[in-house]
Amino acid sequence: MAMKLFLRPHSIPLITLPPKLLFPKNPKPLTISLFCFNTQAQTQIHYGPSLHKGTKPSSQSQNPQQQQEEQSDLMFDEQSFTRVFDLTALRVPAKDCFALESRLRGHLLNWPRIRNVARVPNDDVDPSLLPLLGSTIQQEDLVSLERRIHGKAEGDGDVLSPVLYRDKLAREFNARGFIKFRNLAKISRPKRKKKNVKEEERSEGNKGIGKSEIALVEVVEEEEGEGDLKGLLGDEFKGTRRKWSGPTRLLLLDERYAARKAEELPEAIKVVLKEDTGQSTRSTFELVRCKLTLFYDYWQMDEILEALLPKGIIVPSAFETVGHIAHLNLREEHLPYKNLIAKVVLDKNKPKIQTVVNKIDAIHNDYRTMQLEVLAGNHSLVTTVVENGMRFHVDLATVYWNSRLATERQRLLNGFTYRDVVCDVFSGVGPIAISAAKIVKRVYANDLNPIAVEYLERNCVFNKLEKKIKVFNMDGRRFIQAIFSSDKANSITQVVMNLPNDAAEYLDAFRGIYTDRPKNEDFTFPMIHVYGFSKAQDPEFDFHERLRIALSEVEVNVEMRRVRLVAPGKWMLCASFVLPESVAFADTTRLDM
Ligand SMILES: C[S@@+](CC[C@H](N)C(=O)[O-])C[C@H]1O[C@@H](n2cnc3c(N)ncnc32)[C@H](O)[C@@H]1O
């Protein structure tokens, strides 16, 4: 089936999202067409990072065909979401950067997930060399030092100063004069993760600094701004490039200052620069031009989807999570883009999410299981959910689970005490029954679905509560009749009936459950919690009527709660009431006649 995906003008500009990069050469089953980016959209762009701003790195547009081949098995090209932003930064000594960061906060970049203090390669100096750096250090020393810092080989022309020569010897020989084998310790000792990462970074000449998976900061050029600074700081300013040879950091300035000259910067920054030159007439702070590159991993799920989906389509932003599974409920209009949406959901929620599924059909079957289609990630629908501190194994393909009911289940559990005996008529894999077992004296849990019962038993053991729970696999009506005609009947204090479509109609099973017993016995009438849906104008009244009819009672004293709106105009309700004595002792034989 071939479908067309259109991106309208509001989306990504043509220059930034070439269609060739978005989709494979043979664009089946999906093709994509792009429209030009209009300037009106550009003027509406807000402050802060945006896919509509910045430029695409030039290397990307060099060989689109090759990239297309590399990306042929993907639905879209992640690199097309790379954006480069020109910025100005203040290079400052590392020791001053945090004080300056809080002082200049209002003038810094302040973009989400981007640190205002940035690091770039070679911004650090070996700590052992630090004492050598000082205000008295001569320019020639710095040349030699930089030569060492930047890893040039010995004998490259410059003679080392006596201090550096001694330092070099100290590094190469140990106290006894034997040469040090720097790698020996590494070979003989098992790796310690954290330390080694740092060591590697250092030994690779700070290669990794400035780059994360989401962003990269690079210095483009040193600001040839001595003229600027002279103008700003007076004629006596005698700045030179890289005035500070100790460790430095970049303070990324507000994006609005990117193209400004030094004298156009706000007063707060000028003051800092002036103060710095105050005593020494020599600034250690420098203005540098830099590039901030934001990668696909930087952008949020809704930003990526908004760029990919046609205008007018609501960007799906919410999904239900069941263990490692993200459960989408896509609308009709999303279906042509379902794989695309699923890939973004997966990418943006890894590693917690490993599988993305969509509900194909409304729940119709007795076991309330969902018809699911796996759209991305691994195909396993067996997962583990943690709720109320308990762990539940669930197979979404064969049993019912709804994470949205967690709060309601918790509310119900809060009403139970250690004196209670609970009877869960429609228990599923046991989220109520097992959590209740932790609180109450005893639990009787039942479900019609044999696979749900299997998981229920497994979950009892998994949570070490198997001794407090007795499991049944029968129809709910038969279960109620069986358990209340047994010797357990009198101990049961709470009954839970969570099958909102039909549970109310099972209430007739309570009629006459104590008829065979002498009335002078000491009876406990259990509290029944029954769930139901209602689309009526007055859902409470409507549900109450259903209960009354099922119990064949004129009056039932019910406490009614709205649980949640499951669809527009459709409420899920919970009715709690003590089983009326008249129902428990009802003469069913007379009714049958
Ligand atoms: C809405 S689920 C509730 C499960 C569980 N209480 C929960 O909160 O996850 C309803 C459960 O009732 C079970 N069920 C459906 N019809 C049933 C019947 N006639 N008798 C017993 N259980 C039934 C289904 O298999 C399903 O597990």
Coordinates of C-alpha atoms and ligand atoms in Angstrom, one line a residue:
M1 CA 0.0 0.0 0.0
A2 CA 1.5 3.3 -1.0
M3 CA 0.7 6.4 0.9
K4 CA 1.8 10.0 0.7
L5 CA 3.2 12.0 3.5
F6 CA 3.0 15.8 3.0
L7 CA 4.9 18.3 5.0
R8 CA 3.4 21.7 4.7
P9 CA 5.1 25.1 4.9
H10 CA 4.9 25.2 8.7
S11 CA 7.2 22.3 8.9
I12 CA 11.0 22.0 8.3
P13 CA 12.5 24.3 5.6
L14 CA 13.3 22.5 2.4
I15 CA 17.0 23.3 2.8
T16 CA 17.1 21.6 6.1
L17 CA 15.0 18.5 5.4
P18 CA 15.8 17.3 1.9
P19 CA 13.2 14.7 0.9
K20 CA 16.0 12.4 -0.3
L21 CA 17.4 12.3 3.1
L22 CA 14.1 11.7 4.8
F23 CA 13.1 8.6 3.0
P24 CA 14.8 5.7 1.3
K25 CA 15.4 5.5 -2.5
N26 CA 12.4 3.2 -3.0
P27 CA 10.0 5.0 -0.9
K28 CA 7.6 2.2 -0.3
P29 CA 5.3 2.0 1.5
L30 CA 5.7 5.7 2.3
T31 CA 6.7 8.6 0.1
I32 CA 7.3 12.1 1.3
S33 CA 7.0 15.5 -0.4
L34 CA 8.2 18.7 1.0
F35 CA 7.1 22.2 0.4
C36 CA 9.3 25.3 0.6
F37 CA 9.8 27.0 3.9
N38 CA 8.1 30.4 4.0
T39 CA 9.6 33.4 5.5
Q40 CA 6.5 34.2 7.5
A41 CA 7.1 31.1 9.6
Q42 CA 10.7 32.3 10.1
T43 CA 9.5 35.6 11.6
Q44 CA 7.3 33.7 14.1
I45 CA 10.1 31.8 15.6
H46 CA 10.6 32.2 19.3
Y47 CA 13.5 32.6 21.4
G48 CA 15.3 29.4 22.3
P49 CA 16.3 26.3 20.3
S50 CA 14.1 25.4 17.4
L51 CA 14.3 23.1 14.4
H52 CA 13.1 26.1 12.4
K53 CA 16.3 28.0 13.3
G54 CA 20.0 27.4 12.9
T55 CA 21.6 25.9 9.8
K56 CA 22.4 22.5 8.6
P57 CA 26.0 21.5 8.8
S58 CA 27.6 21.8 5.4
S59 CA 29.1 18.3 5.4
Q60 CA 25.6 16.8 5.3
S61 CA 24.6 18.3 2.0
Q62 CA 27.8 17.2 0.4
N63 CA 26.9 13.7 -0.5
P64 CA 23.2 13.1 -0.1
Q65 CA 23.2 10.0 -2.3
Q66 CA 25.7 8.2 -0.1
Q67 CA 23.8 9.3 3.0
Q68 CA 20.6 8.1 1.4
E69 CA 22.1 4.7 0.8
E70 CA 23.4 4.5 4.4
Q71 CA 19.9 5.4 5.6
S72 CA 18.1 3.2 3.3
D73 CA 16.6 1.0 6.0
L74 CA 15.4 3.9 8.1
M75 CA 12.2 5.9 7.7
F76 CA 13.9 9.2 8.0
D77 CA 17.3 10.6 8.3
E78 CA 18.2 11.5 11.8
Q79 CA 21.0 13.8 10.6
S80 CA 18.5 16.0 8.9
F81 CA 17.6 17.1 12.4
T82 CA 21.1 18.5 13.1
R83 CA 21.1 22.2 13.5
V84 CA 24.1 24.5 14.0
F85 CA 23.8 27.8 15.9
D86 CA 26.3 30.6 15.8
L87 CA 27.1 31.9 19.3
T88 CA 29.4 34.1 21.1
A89 CA 31.1 32.9 24.2
L90 CA 33.3 34.3 26.9
R91 CA 36.4 32.3 27.4
V92 CA 37.3 32.6 31.1
P93 CA 39.8 30.9 33.4
A94 CA 38.2 27.7 34.7
K95 CA 38.5 28.8 38.3
D96 CA 36.3 31.9 37.6
C97 CA 33.6 30.2 35.5
F98 CA 31.1 29.4 38.2
A99 CA 31.2 32.7 39.9
L100 CA 30.8 34.4 36.5
E101 CA 28.0 32.0 35.5
S102 CA 25.9 33.1 38.4
R103 CA 26.8 36.7 37.9
L104 CA 26.0 36.8 34.2
R105 CA 23.1 34.2 34.3
G106 CA 20.6 36.6 32.7
H107 CA 23.0 37.1 29.8
L108 CA 23.8 33.5 29.2
L109 CA 22.3 31.1 26.7
N110 CA 20.0 29.3 29.2
W111 CA 18.8 26.7 26.7
P112 CA 17.2 23.6 28.0
R113 CA 19.6 20.7 28.5
I114 CA 22.6 22.8 27.4
R115 CA 25.0 23.8 30.0
N116 CA 25.9 27.5 30.0
V117 CA 29.5 26.5 30.9
A118 CA 30.9 24.6 27.9
R119 CA 34.1 22.7 27.5
V120 CA 36.1 22.4 24.3
P121 CA 39.1 20.2 23.4
N122 CA 42.4 21.4 25.0
D123 CA 40.7 23.7 27.5
D124 CA 42.4 21.9 30.3
V125 CA 46.0 21.8 31.3
D126 CA 47.7 18.9 33.1
P127 CA 47.3 19.7 36.8
S128 CA 51.0 19.1 37.5
L129 CA 51.8 21.9 35.1
L130 CA 49.6 24.4 36.8
P131 CA 52.1 25.7 39.3
L132 CA 54.3 26.6 36.3
L133 CA 51.7 28.9 35.0
G134 CA 51.5 32.3 36.6
S135 CA 51.6 35.9 35.9
T136 CA 55.3 35.9 35.7
I137 CA 55.5 33.3 33.1
Q138 CA 57.3 34.3 29.9
Q139 CA 55.9 34.0 26.4
E140 CA 58.7 31.6 25.4
D141 CA 57.7 29.3 28.3
L142 CA 54.2 29.3 27.2
V143 CA 55.2 28.3 23.7
S144 CA 57.1 25.3 25.1
L145 CA 54.2 24.6 27.4
E146 CA 51.7 24.8 24.7
R147 CA 53.9 22.6 22.6
R148 CA 53.7 20.0 25.3
I149 CA 50.0 20.5 26.0
H150 CA 49.2 20.1 22.3
G151 CA 51.3 17.0 22.1
K152 CA 54.0 18.0 19.7
A153 CA 57.1 15.8 19.6
E154 CA 60.3 16.5 21.3
G155 CA 63.0 17.9 19.1
D156 CA 60.6 20.0 17.1
G157 CA 63.0 22.9 17.2
D158 CA 62.4 24.4 20.6
V159 CA 64.7 23.8 23.5
L160 CA 62.9 23.1 26.7
S161 CA 63.4 25.4 29.6
P162 CA 65.3 23.9 32.6
V163 CA 62.0 23.7 34.6
L164 CA 60.2 21.9 31.8
Y165 CA 63.2 19.6 31.2
R166 CA 63.2 18.6 34.9
D167 CA 59.5 18.1 34.8
K168 CA 59.9 15.9 31.8
L169 CA 62.5 13.7 33.5
A170 CA 60.4 13.4 36.6
R171 CA 57.5 12.1 34.5
E172 CA 59.6 9.6 32.6
F173 CA 61.6 8.1 35.5
N174 CA 60.6 6.9 38.9
A175 CA 62.5 7.8 42.2
R176 CA 65.1 5.2 41.6
G177 CA 65.8 6.4 38.1
F178 CA 64.0 3.6 36.3
I179 CA 61.9 4.4 33.4
K180 CA 58.2 4.2 34.2
F181 CA 55.9 1.8 32.3
R182 CA 52.8 3.9 32.3
N183 CA 50.7 1.1 30.9
L184 CA 51.8 -1.6 33.3
A185 CA 49.3 -0.8 35.9
K186 CA 46.5 -0.7 33.3
I187 CA 47.4 -4.1 32.1
S188 CA 47.7 -5.8 35.5
R189 CA 44.7 -4.2 37.2
P190 CA 41.1 -4.8 36.2
K191 CA 39.4 -1.7 34.8
R192 CA 37.6 0.6 37.1
K193 CA 34.9 2.1 35.0
K194 CA 34.6 5.7 36.0
K195 CA 38.3 6.3 36.5
N196 CA 39.2 4.8 33.2
V197 CA 36.7 6.8 31.3
K198 CA 38.4 9.9 32.7
E199 CA 41.9 8.6 32.0
E200 CA 41.0 7.8 28.5
E201 CA 39.5 11.2 28.0
R202 CA 42.7 12.8 29.3
S203 CA 45.0 10.6 27.3
E204 CA 43.1 11.2 24.1
G205 CA 43.9 14.9 24.5
N206 CA 40.4 15.8 25.7
K207 CA 38.9 14.5 22.6
G208 CA 35.5 13.9 24.1
I209 CA 35.2 17.3 25.8
G210 CA 32.5 19.5 24.4
K211 CA 30.6 16.7 22.8
S212 CA 27.7 14.9 24.3
E213 CA 25.1 12.7 22.5
I214 CA 22.9 15.7 22.2
A215 CA 25.1 18.7 21.5
L216 CA 28.6 19.8 20.5
V217 CA 30.3 23.1 21.2
E218 CA 33.2 24.1 19.0
V219 CA 35.3 27.3 18.8
V220 CA 35.1 28.6 15.3
E221 CA 37.6 31.4 15.6
E222 CA 39.2 33.5 18.3
E223 CA 37.5 36.9 18.3
E224 CA 39.8 39.2 16.5
G225 CA 38.4 41.6 19.0
E226 CA 41.3 43.3 20.4
G227 CA 40.2 46.3 18.4
D228 CA 36.8 45.9 19.9
L229 CA 38.1 45.4 23.4
K230 CA 40.5 48.3 22.9
G231 CA 37.6 50.5 22.0
L232 CA 35.7 49.2 25.0
L233 CA 38.5 49.1 27.6
G234 CA 40.7 52.0 26.5
D235 CA 44.0 52.4 24.8
E236 CA 46.0 50.9 27.6
F237 CA 44.4 47.5 26.9
K238 CA 47.2 45.3 25.6
G239 CA 45.4 42.0 24.9
T240 CA 46.9 39.2 23.0
R241 CA 45.3 36.0 21.7
R242 CA 44.9 33.2 24.3
K243 CA 46.0 35.4 27.2
W244 CA 45.3 32.7 29.7
S245 CA 47.1 29.4 29.2
G246 CA 45.7 27.6 32.3
P247 CA 42.5 25.7 32.1
T248 CA 39.7 27.6 30.5
R249 CA 35.9 27.3 30.1
L250 CA 33.4 28.9 27.7
L251 CA 30.5 30.8 29.0
L252 CA 27.9 30.6 26.2
L253 CA 26.3 34.0 25.8
D254 CA 22.7 34.7 25.0
E255 CA 21.8 33.8 21.4
R256 CA 20.9 37.5 20.7
Y257 CA 24.5 38.5 21.2
A258 CA 25.8 36.1 18.6
A259 CA 26.5 38.8 15.9
R260 CA 27.3 41.6 18.3
K261 CA 30.6 43.4 18.6
A262 CA 32.1 43.8 22.1
E263 CA 30.9 47.4 22.5
E264 CA 27.4 46.3 21.6
L265 CA 27.3 43.8 24.5
P266 CA 25.2 44.6 27.5
E267 CA 26.7 46.6 30.3
A268 CA 26.9 43.7 32.7
I269 CA 29.3 41.8 30.4
K270 CA 31.3 45.0 29.6
V271 CA 31.7 45.6 33.4
V272 CA 33.0 42.0 33.8
L273 CA 35.5 42.6 31.0
K274 CA 36.6 45.9 32.4
E275 CA 37.0 44.6 36.0
D276 CA 39.1 41.9 34.6
T277 CA 41.5 44.3 33.0
G278 CA 41.3 46.7 36.0
Q279 CA 44.6 45.9 37.7
S280 CA 46.7 44.2 35.1
T281 CA 45.6 46.1 32.0
R282 CA 45.6 42.7 30.5
S283 CA 42.3 40.8 30.1
T284 CA 42.3 37.0 30.7
F285 CA 38.7 36.9 29.4
E286 CA 38.2 36.6 25.7
L287 CA 35.3 36.8 23.4
V288 CA 35.2 33.8 21.0
R289 CA 32.9 32.9 18.2
C290 CA 31.6 29.3 18.5
K291 CA 29.2 26.9 17.0
L292 CA 26.7 24.9 19.0
T293 CA 25.5 21.8 17.1
L294 CA 22.3 20.2 18.3
F295 CA 21.7 16.6 17.2
Y296 CA 18.6 14.5 16.7
D297 CA 19.0 13.2 20.2
Y298 CA 18.6 16.8 21.5
W299 CA 15.1 17.4 20.2
Q300 CA 12.1 16.4 22.2
M301 CA 9.6 13.9 20.8
D302 CA 6.9 16.5 20.0
E303 CA 9.4 18.7 18.2
I304 CA 10.5 15.9 15.9
L305 CA 6.9 14.7 15.3
E306 CA 5.7 18.2 14.6
A307 CA 8.4 18.5 12.0
L308 CA 7.5 15.2 10.4
L309 CA 3.7 15.2 10.5
P310 CA 1.6 17.3 8.1
K311 CA 0.1 20.5 9.4
G312 CA -3.2 20.1 11.1
I313 CA -2.5 16.7 12.4
I314 CA -2.5 16.6 16.2
V315 CA 0.9 15.5 17.4
P316 CA 0.5 12.4 19.5
S317 CA 2.2 13.3 22.7
A318 CA 0.9 10.8 25.3
F319 CA 1.0 7.1 25.6
E320 CA 0.4 4.6 28.2
T321 CA 3.4 2.7 29.6
V322 CA 3.2 -1.0 30.6
G323 CA 6.7 -2.1 31.7
H324 CA 8.9 -1.7 28.7
I325 CA 6.0 -1.2 26.3
A326 CA 4.7 2.1 25.1
H327 CA 1.0 1.7 24.2
L328 CA -0.2 4.2 21.6
N329 CA -3.8 4.8 20.9
L330 CA -3.4 6.3 17.4
R331 CA -6.3 8.1 15.7
E332 CA -7.4 7.3 12.2
E333 CA -5.4 10.3 10.8
H334 CA -2.2 9.0 12.4
L335 CA -2.3 5.6 10.8
P336 CA -0.4 6.4 7.6
Y337 CA 2.5 7.6 9.8
K338 CA 2.2 5.0 12.5
N339 CA 5.7 3.5 11.9
L340 CA 7.3 7.0 11.8
I341 CA 5.6 8.0 15.0
A342 CA 6.5 4.7 16.7
K343 CA 10.2 5.1 15.8
V344 CA 10.3 8.6 17.3
V345 CA 8.5 7.4 20.4
L346 CA 11.0 4.6 20.7
D347 CA 14.1 6.8 20.1
K348 CA 13.0 9.4 22.5
N349 CA 12.1 7.1 25.4
K350 CA 14.9 4.5 25.3
P351 CA 16.0 2.6 27.3
K352 CA 12.9 2.5 29.4
I353 CA 10.7 1.8 26.3
Q354 CA 11.8 -1.1 24.2
T355 CA 8.6 -1.8 22.3
V356 CA 6.0 0.5 20.8
V357 CA 2.5 -0.9 20.1
N358 CA -0.8 0.4 18.8
K359 CA -4.2 -0.7 19.7
I360 CA -5.8 -2.0 16.6
D361 CA -9.4 -2.5 17.8
A362 CA -11.7 -1.7 20.7
I363 CA -11.8 -4.4 23.4
H364 CA -14.6 -6.8 22.5
N365 CA -13.6 -10.1 24.0
D366 CA -14.6 -11.6 27.4
Y367 CA -11.0 -11.5 28.7
R368 CA -10.7 -7.8 28.0
T369 CA -7.5 -8.3 26.1
M370 CA -6.3 -5.8 23.5
Q371 CA -5.6 -6.4 19.8
L372 CA -2.1 -4.9 19.5
E373 CA 0.2 -4.3 16.6
V374 CA 3.9 -4.0 17.3
L375 CA 5.2 -0.9 15.4
A376 CA 8.8 -0.6 16.7
G377 CA 11.3 -2.2 18.9
N378 CA 11.3 -5.8 20.0
H379 CA 8.2 -7.9 19.6
S380 CA 7.9 -9.3 23.1
L381 CA 4.7 -8.3 24.8
V382 CA 5.6 -10.1 28.0
T383 CA 6.8 -7.5 30.5
T384 CA 7.1 -6.7 34.2
V385 CA 5.2 -3.8 35.8
V386 CA 5.9 -2.3 39.2
E387 CA 2.9 -1.0 41.0
N388 CA 2.4 -0.3 44.7
G389 CA 5.8 -1.7 45.3
M390 CA 4.8 -5.1 43.8
R391 CA 6.0 -6.6 40.6
F392 CA 3.6 -8.1 38.1
H393 CA 4.4 -10.3 35.1
V394 CA 2.0 -9.5 32.3
D395 CA 1.6 -10.7 28.7
L396 CA -0.3 -7.9 27.0
A397 CA -1.2 -10.2 24.1
T398 CA -3.2 -12.6 26.3
V399 CA -4.2 -10.9 29.6
Y400 CA -5.7 -7.6 30.7
W401 CA -3.6 -4.8 32.2
N402 CA -4.4 -1.1 32.6
S403 CA -1.8 1.2 34.2
R404 CA -4.2 4.1 34.3
L405 CA -6.1 2.3 37.1
A406 CA -3.1 2.3 39.4
T407 CA -4.4 5.4 41.4
E408 CA -7.9 3.9 41.7
R409 CA -6.5 0.6 42.9
Q410 CA -4.4 2.4 45.4
R411 CA -7.5 4.3 46.7
L412 CA -9.3 1.0 47.1
L413 CA -6.4 -0.6 48.9
N414 CA -6.2 2.3 51.3
G415 CA -9.6 1.3 52.6
F416 CA -8.5 -2.2 53.6
T417 CA -7.1 -3.2 57.0
Y418 CA -5.4 -6.3 58.4
R419 CA -8.8 -7.5 59.7
D420 CA -10.2 -7.8 56.2
V421 CA -10.7 -10.9 54.0
V422 CA -10.9 -9.9 50.3
C423 CA -12.7 -11.6 47.5
D424 CA -11.6 -10.4 44.0
V425 CA -14.1 -11.7 41.5
F426 CA -12.4 -10.4 38.3
S427 CA -8.8 -10.3 39.4
G428 CA -6.8 -10.5 36.2
V429 CA -3.1 -11.0 36.9
G430 CA -3.7 -9.7 40.4
P431 CA -2.9 -6.0 40.8
I432 CA -5.7 -5.6 43.4
A433 CA -5.6 -9.2 44.9
I434 CA -1.8 -9.3 45.4
S435 CA -1.4 -5.8 46.6
A436 CA -4.3 -6.4 49.0
A437 CA -2.7 -9.6 50.3
K438 CA 0.1 -7.5 51.6
I439 CA -2.4 -5.7 53.9
V440 CA -5.2 -8.0 54.7
K441 CA -5.7 -11.4 56.4
R442 CA -6.6 -13.4 53.3
V443 CA -7.5 -13.0 49.6
Y444 CA -9.7 -15.2 47.3
A445 CA -8.8 -14.2 43.7
N446 CA -10.7 -15.4 40.6
D447 CA -10.6 -14.9 36.9
L448 CA -12.2 -16.7 33.9
N449 CA -9.1 -16.3 31.7
P450 CA -6.8 -19.4 32.3
I451 CA -3.7 -17.5 31.1
A452 CA -4.5 -14.6 33.5
V453 CA -4.8 -17.1 36.3
E454 CA -1.5 -18.6 35.3
Y455 CA 0.1 -15.2 35.6
L456 CA -1.8 -14.5 38.8
E457 CA -0.3 -17.6 40.4
R458 CA 3.1 -16.8 39.1
N459 CA 2.8 -13.2 40.5
C460 CA 1.7 -14.5 43.9
V461 CA 4.9 -16.5 44.1
F462 CA 7.0 -13.7 42.6
N463 CA 5.8 -11.4 45.4
K464 CA 6.1 -14.1 48.0
L465 CA 2.4 -13.9 48.9
E466 CA 1.2 -17.3 47.7
K467 CA 0.4 -18.4 51.2
K468 CA -2.2 -15.6 51.7
I469 CA -4.0 -15.9 48.3
K470 CA -6.2 -18.7 47.1
V471 CA -6.7 -18.7 43.3
F472 CA -9.8 -19.8 41.4
N473 CA -10.4 -20.1 37.6
M474 CA -14.2 -19.9 37.1
D475 CA -17.0 -17.7 35.9
G476 CA -17.6 -14.8 38.3
R477 CA -21.2 -15.7 39.1
R478 CA -20.4 -19.3 39.9
F479 CA -17.4 -18.1 42.0
I480 CA -19.6 -15.8 44.1
Q481 CA -22.1 -18.6 44.7
A482 CA -19.4 -21.1 45.5
I483 CA -17.4 -19.0 47.9
F484 CA -20.5 -17.7 49.8
S485 CA -21.9 -21.2 50.2
S486 CA -18.6 -22.4 51.6
D487 CA -17.4 -22.1 55.2
K488 CA -15.3 -19.1 54.1
A489 CA -18.4 -17.0 53.5
N490 CA -18.6 -15.5 57.0
S491 CA -15.1 -14.3 57.0
I492 CA -15.3 -12.2 53.8
T493 CA -15.5 -8.5 54.5
Q494 CA -14.7 -7.0 51.1
V495 CA -15.7 -8.0 47.5
V496 CA -14.1 -6.3 44.5
M497 CA -15.8 -6.5 41.1
N498 CA -13.8 -4.8 38.5
L499 CA -15.3 -5.7 35.1
P500 CA -16.9 -2.4 34.3
N501 CA -18.8 -3.5 31.2
D502 CA -20.8 -6.2 33.0
A503 CA -20.0 -6.5 36.7
A504 CA -23.3 -4.9 37.8
E505 CA -25.2 -7.6 36.1
Y506 CA -23.3 -10.2 38.2
L507 CA -24.8 -8.8 41.5
D508 CA -27.8 -11.0 41.3
A509 CA -25.4 -13.8 42.3
F510 CA -25.6 -12.4 45.8
R511 CA -29.4 -12.9 46.1
G512 CA -30.1 -15.5 48.7
I513 CA -26.5 -16.5 49.4
Y514 CA -27.4 -16.9 53.1
T515 CA -30.9 -18.3 52.7
D516 CA -29.9 -21.8 53.8
R517 CA -28.4 -20.5 57.1
P518 CA -30.2 -19.9 60.3
K519 CA -30.9 -16.2 60.7
N520 CA -29.7 -16.2 64.4
E521 CA -26.1 -16.8 63.2
D522 CA -23.6 -14.0 63.6
F523 CA -23.3 -12.7 60.0
T524 CA -20.8 -10.4 58.3
F525 CA -22.3 -8.6 55.4
P526 CA -19.4 -7.7 53.1
M527 CA -18.7 -4.4 51.5
I528 CA -19.1 -4.7 47.7
H529 CA -17.0 -2.5 45.4
V530 CA -18.5 -2.7 41.9
Y531 CA -17.2 -0.9 38.8
G532 CA -19.3 0.2 35.8
F533 CA -19.4 2.6 32.8
S534 CA -22.1 5.1 32.1
K535 CA -22.7 7.5 29.2
A536 CA -25.8 9.0 30.8
Q537 CA -26.3 12.7 31.6
D538 CA -26.4 11.7 35.3
P539 CA -24.0 8.8 35.4
E540 CA -24.4 8.2 39.2
F541 CA -28.2 7.9 38.9
D542 CA -27.9 5.7 35.8
F543 CA -25.4 3.3 37.5
H544 CA -27.4 3.2 40.7
E545 CA -30.4 2.1 38.7
R546 CA -28.5 -0.7 37.2
L547 CA -27.4 -1.9 40.6
R548 CA -30.9 -1.7 42.0
I549 CA -32.3 -3.7 39.1
A550 CA -29.6 -6.4 39.4
L551 CA -30.1 -6.7 43.2
S552 CA -33.9 -6.5 42.8
E553 CA -34.0 -4.0 45.5
V554 CA -36.0 -0.8 45.9
E555 CA -33.4 1.0 47.9
V556 CA -29.7 0.5 48.1
N557 CA -27.5 2.8 50.1
V558 CA -24.5 3.3 47.8
E559 CA -21.4 5.5 47.9
M560 CA -20.7 6.4 44.3
R561 CA -17.4 7.7 42.9
R562 CA -16.4 8.8 39.4
V563 CA -13.1 7.0 38.6
R564 CA -12.2 8.6 35.3
L565 CA -13.5 9.7 31.9
V566 CA -12.7 6.8 29.6
A567 CA -14.0 8.5 26.5
P568 CA -15.8 11.7 25.8
G569 CA -19.0 11.5 27.8
K570 CA -18.3 8.1 29.2
W571 CA -17.5 7.7 32.9
M572 CA -16.0 4.8 34.8
L573 CA -17.7 4.7 38.2
C574 CA -17.1 2.8 41.4
A575 CA -20.1 2.0 43.7
S576 CA -19.4 0.8 47.2
F577 CA -22.2 -0.6 49.4
V578 CA -22.7 -3.1 52.2
L579 CA -24.6 -6.1 50.9
P580 CA -28.2 -5.6 52.1
E581 CA -29.4 -8.2 54.5
S582 CA -32.6 -8.5 52.4
V583 CA -30.6 -9.5 49.3
A584 CA -28.4 -12.0 51.2
F585 CA -31.6 -13.7 52.6
A586 CA -33.7 -13.2 49.6
D587 CA -36.0 -16.1 48.8
T588 CA -34.8 -17.0 45.3
T589 CA -37.1 -19.9 44.9
R590 CA -40.1 -17.6 45.0
L591 CA -38.4 -15.3 42.4
D592 CA -37.7 -18.2 40.1
M593 CA -41.3 -19.2 40.0
Ligands
LIG1 C1 -11.2 -5.2 33.6 S1 -10.3 -6.7 33.9 C2 -9.8 -6.3 35.6 C3 -8.6 -7.1 36.0 C4 -8.0 -6.6 37.3 N1 -8.9 -6.5 38.4 C5 -7.2 -5.3 37.1 O1 -7.5 -4.3 37.7 O2 -6.3 -5.3 36.3 C6 -11.5 -7.8 34.0 C7 -11.1 -9.3 34.2 O3 -12.2 -10.0 34.3 C8 -12.0 -11.3 33.7 N2 -13.4 -11.8 33.3 C9 -14.1 -11.5 32.2 N3 -15.3 -12.2 32.3 C10 -15.2 -12.9 33.4 C11 -16.2 -13.8 34.0 N4 -17.4 -14.0 33.5 N5 -15.8 -14.3 35.2 C12 -14.6 -14.1 35.8 N6 -13.7 -13.3 35.2 C13 -14.0 -12.7 34.1 C14 -11.1 -10.9 32.5 O4 -10.4 -12.1 32.1 C15 -10.3 -9.8 33.1 O5 -9.1 -10.4 33.5

